[in-house]
Short mmCIF file of C-alpha atoms in Angstrom, two decimals:
data_model
loop_
_atom_site.label_atom_id
_atom_site.label_comp_id
_atom_site.label_asym_id
_atom_site.label_seq_id
_atom_site.Cartn_x
_atom_site.Cartn_y
_atom_site.Cartn_z
CA GLN A 1 11.12 87.13 57.37
CA VAL A 2 13.55 89.54 58.97
CA GLN A 3 17.18 88.56 58.51
CA LEU A 4 20.47 90.19 59.38
CA VAL A 5 23.44 88.55 57.71
CA GLN A 6 26.91 89.62 58.81
CA SER A 7 30.25 89.33 57.09
CA GLY A 8 32.68 86.55 57.95
CA ALA A 9 35.32 86.17 60.61
CA GLU A 10 38.40 88.38 60.51
CA VAL A 11 41.92 88.11 61.88
CA LYS A 12 43.76 91.38 62.27
CA LYS A 13 47.04 92.60 63.70
CA PRO A 14 47.18 95.20 66.47
CA GLY A 15 46.89 98.70 65.07
CA ALA A 16 44.91 97.61 62.02
CA SER A 17 41.26 98.36 61.23
CA VAL A 18 38.29 96.10 60.60
CA LYS A 19 34.95 96.80 58.94
CA VAL A 20 32.03 94.47 59.61
CA SER A 21 28.94 94.51 57.40
CA CYS A 22 25.34 93.64 58.25
CA LYS A 23 22.91 93.09 55.37
CA ALA A 24 19.25 93.45 56.28
CA SER A 25 16.29 91.89 54.52
CA GLY A 26 12.60 91.27 55.15
CA TYR A 27 11.74 94.72 56.49
CA SER A 28 12.12 98.42 55.77
CA PHE A 29 15.82 99.01 56.44
CA THR A 30 15.33 102.73 57.01
CA GLY A 31 12.54 102.24 59.51
CA TYR A 32 14.54 100.93 62.45
CA TYR A 33 17.67 101.86 64.38
CA MET A 34 20.55 99.43 63.96
CA HIS A 35 22.59 98.71 67.07
CA TRP A 36 26.03 97.16 67.38
CA VAL A 37 26.94 95.03 70.38
CA ARG A 38 30.11 93.09 71.07
CA GLN A 39 31.00 90.20 73.34
CA ALA A 40 34.57 89.27 74.21
CA PRO A 41 35.22 85.56 74.79
CA GLY A 42 33.81 84.54 78.16
CA HIS A 43 32.58 88.05 78.87
CA GLY A 44 29.32 89.95 78.83
CA LEU A 45 27.53 92.05 76.26
CA GLU A 46 28.79 95.54 75.53
CA TRP A 47 26.69 98.12 73.69
CA MET A 48 28.76 100.00 71.15
CA GLY A 49 26.35 102.36 69.46
CA TRP A 50 23.49 102.82 67.04
CA ILE A 51 22.89 104.27 63.61
CA ILE A 52 19.63 105.59 62.18
CA PRO A 53 19.67 104.22 58.62
CA SER A 54 17.30 106.84 57.24
CA SER A 55 19.50 109.78 58.22
CA GLY A 56 22.89 108.29 58.98
CA ASP A 57 22.86 109.82 62.45
CA THR A 58 24.92 107.89 64.97
CA LYS A 59 25.43 107.63 68.70
CA TYR A 60 28.42 105.84 70.20
CA ALA A 61 29.22 104.61 73.68
CA GLN A 62 31.73 107.01 75.14
CA ARG A 63 34.52 104.45 75.32
CA PHE A 64 34.33 103.87 71.55
CA GLN A 65 34.12 107.48 70.40
CA GLY A 66 36.97 108.30 68.07
CA ARG A 67 37.72 104.68 67.28
CA VAL A 68 34.41 103.33 65.97
CA THR A 69 32.47 104.53 62.93
CA MET A 70 29.03 103.28 61.93
CA THR A 71 27.75 103.88 58.41
CA ARG A 72 25.11 102.53 56.10
CA ASP A 73 24.30 102.11 52.42
CA THR A 74 20.55 102.31 51.95
CA SER A 75 20.81 101.23 48.30
CA ILE A 76 21.82 97.75 49.43
CA ASN A 77 20.21 97.70 52.89
CA THR A 78 23.54 97.25 54.61
CA ALA A 79 24.99 98.68 57.80
CA TYR A 80 28.70 98.83 58.57
CA MET A 81 30.74 99.12 61.73
CA GLU A 82 34.44 99.96 61.54
CA VAL A 83 36.89 99.79 64.43
CA THR A 84 40.31 101.39 64.01
CA ARG A 85 43.54 101.06 65.99
CA LEU A 86 42.64 97.53 66.99
CA ARG A 87 43.99 96.11 70.23
CA PRO A 88 44.08 92.50 71.43
CA ASP A 89 41.25 93.27 73.86
CA ASP A 90 39.04 94.12 70.87
CA THR A 91 38.91 90.39 70.17
CA ALA A 92 35.20 89.64 70.34
CA VAL A 93 32.08 88.58 68.52
CA TYR A 94 30.46 91.66 67.02
CA TYR A 95 26.69 91.64 66.53
CA CYS A 96 24.37 93.93 64.64
CA ALA A 97 20.87 94.06 66.05
CA ARG A 98 17.56 95.57 65.05
CA VAL A 99 15.95 96.22 68.38
CA GLY A 100 12.45 97.54 67.90
CA VAL A 101 9.95 98.63 70.53
CA SER A 102 8.76 95.10 71.22
CA ASP A 103 10.95 92.73 69.25
CA ASP A 104 14.53 92.14 68.26
CA TYR A 105 16.50 90.54 65.48
CA TRP A 106 20.20 89.83 65.63
CA GLY A 107 22.85 88.97 63.12
CA GLN A 108 24.74 85.73 63.49
CA GLY A 109 27.78 87.54 64.88
CA THR A 110 31.22 88.18 63.41
CA LEU A 111 34.30 87.00 65.27
CA VAL A 112 37.12 89.50 65.08
CA THR A 113 40.44 88.23 66.39
CA VAL A 114 43.24 90.69 67.06
CA SER A 115 46.61 89.02 67.39
CA SER A 116 50.16 89.63 66.39
CA GLN B 1 29.03 104.67 81.58
CA SER B 2 29.56 101.75 83.93
CA ALA B 3 27.84 98.43 83.40
CA LEU B 4 24.72 97.77 85.44
CA THR B 5 25.33 95.42 88.37
CA GLN B 6 23.90 91.92 88.32
CA PRO B 7 24.71 88.88 90.46
CA ALA B 8 27.19 86.61 88.73
CA SER B 9 25.05 83.52 89.21
CA VAL B 10 21.65 82.43 90.44
CA SER B 11 20.42 78.87 90.76
CA GLY B 12 17.18 77.09 91.52
CA SER B 13 15.45 73.74 91.30
CA PRO B 14 12.96 72.86 88.59
CA GLY B 15 9.58 74.43 89.32
CA GLN B 16 10.98 77.05 91.66
CA SER B 17 11.08 80.79 91.10
CA ILE B 18 14.24 82.85 90.94
CA THR B 19 14.83 86.59 90.75
CA ILE B 20 17.76 88.39 89.13
CA SER B 21 18.49 91.97 90.14
CA CYS B 22 19.95 94.74 87.98
CA THR B 23 21.19 97.83 89.78
CA GLY B 24 22.02 101.09 88.10
CA THR B 25 21.66 104.76 88.91
CA ASN B 26 19.13 107.53 88.48
CA THR B 27 20.74 108.33 85.11
CA ASP B 28 19.78 104.98 83.65
CA VAL B 29 17.57 102.35 85.35
CA GLY B 30 16.04 104.79 87.83
CA GLY B 31 15.48 107.54 85.31
CA TYR B 32 13.62 105.74 82.55
CA ASN B 33 11.17 102.89 82.07
CA PHE B 34 13.33 101.52 79.27
CA VAL B 35 14.81 98.44 80.92
CA SER B 36 15.08 95.30 78.84
CA TRP B 37 16.15 91.77 79.64
CA TYR B 38 17.89 89.35 77.29
CA GLN B 39 18.42 85.60 77.45
CA GLN B 40 21.53 84.16 75.84
CA HIS B 41 22.24 80.47 75.39
CA PRO B 42 25.87 79.40 74.78
CA GLY B 43 27.04 80.20 71.29
CA LYS B 44 23.81 81.97 70.39
CA ALA B 45 22.77 85.58 69.91
CA PRO B 46 20.84 87.22 72.74
CA LYS B 47 17.04 87.12 72.71
CA LEU B 48 14.77 89.83 74.07
CA ILE B 49 12.46 88.50 76.79
CA ILE B 50 11.33 91.68 78.57
CA TYR B 51 11.14 95.28 77.36
CA ASP B 52 9.95 98.53 78.93
CA VAL B 53 10.57 97.07 82.42
CA SER B 54 7.72 94.55 82.41
CA LYS B 55 6.37 93.90 78.92
CA ARG B 56 6.85 90.60 77.13
CA PRO B 57 7.43 90.31 73.38
CA SER B 58 5.03 88.12 71.50
CA GLY B 59 5.88 84.46 71.98
CA VAL B 60 7.80 84.85 75.24
CA SER B 61 6.51 82.69 78.08
CA ASN B 62 4.55 84.38 80.85
CA ARG B 63 6.89 82.60 83.27
CA PHE B 64 9.19 85.57 82.68
CA SER B 65 8.24 88.82 84.40
CA GLY B 66 9.97 92.12 85.08
CA SER B 67 9.66 94.93 87.57
CA LYS B 68 11.52 97.98 88.82
CA SER B 69 11.90 99.84 92.09
CA GLY B 70 14.08 102.92 92.21
CA ASN B 71 17.43 102.20 90.60
CA THR B 72 17.00 98.42 90.62
CA ALA B 73 15.18 96.32 88.05
CA SER B 74 14.37 92.66 88.52
CA LEU B 75 13.66 89.66 86.36
CA THR B 76 11.68 86.79 87.83
CA ILE B 77 11.54 83.36 86.26
CA SER B 78 8.78 81.21 87.68
CA GLY B 79 8.32 77.47 87.18
CA LEU B 80 12.01 77.09 86.44
CA ARG B 81 12.84 74.65 83.61
CA THR B 82 16.11 73.12 82.42
CA GLY B 83 15.75 75.09 79.19
CA ASP B 84 15.97 78.30 81.21
CA GLU B 85 19.64 77.62 81.87
CA ALA B 86 21.35 80.52 80.13
CA ASP B 87 22.98 83.86 80.71
CA TYR B 88 20.67 86.79 81.37
CA TYR B 89 21.49 90.44 80.76
CA CYS B 90 19.60 93.57 81.64
CA SER B 91 19.89 96.70 79.55
CA SER B 92 18.82 100.28 80.11
CA TYR B 93 18.52 103.49 78.15
CA THR B 94 20.66 106.24 79.69
CA ARG B 95 20.62 109.99 80.13
CA SER B 96 23.28 110.25 77.41
CA SER B 97 20.90 108.73 74.84
CA THR B 98 22.99 105.57 74.90
CA TYR B 99 22.34 102.09 76.23
CA VAL B 100 24.18 100.06 78.82
CA PHE B 101 24.10 96.35 79.57
CA GLY B 102 24.33 94.64 82.90
CA THR B 103 27.26 92.46 83.92
CA GLY B 104 25.26 89.31 83.22
CA THR B 105 23.89 86.48 85.37
CA GLU B 106 24.37 82.78 84.79
CA VAL B 107 21.25 80.84 85.70
CA THR B 108 21.69 77.21 86.70
CA VAL B 109 18.85 74.74 87.15
CA LEU B 110 19.88 72.27 89.83
#
């Protein structure tokens, strides 16, 4: 069965960086885009970007360009999402998601807390 | 890219039908038939319930239906049930080859 397992919760100080991992299993990792979505506490969903695992090509939402980097390691079927220059308003649950044409699978979410 | 506009809350009685709107522009909702809807229960990951404006993934109840007119997409839930209480988000592909979510709608079953 398809599974996306994300790394654990993180607490970071403003200005630091965080890298969240998403390990995929149960399907061909290189066959599907991987999206990253975040949700601040009590707020809505925010699309951050996608990566094509087969090529490494990426596309980011404009507001994250320059501060977010998505990568992947096809040898271990894992996608990564790094946010630099963290701010308190980056506090959120970060999800990876394999959204296919007619189905979707989501990771369990990773809570990133940014606080001094 | 601004978030798509949804009503903050919609409510209905069990058995009734409700409709949630999702308004964008001709560079997203109006320009492509790639509107999706997600259901999110508290503390859970979102779940896809409608894709390509009106198609349902396998296993999703036919009580959920989607449509689009111009720059506004709509999700209708018929035969409302207590288990339908959740947050609902629309999403659209955009001219920039990105995606954008709606502001979200809280559905309450009275």
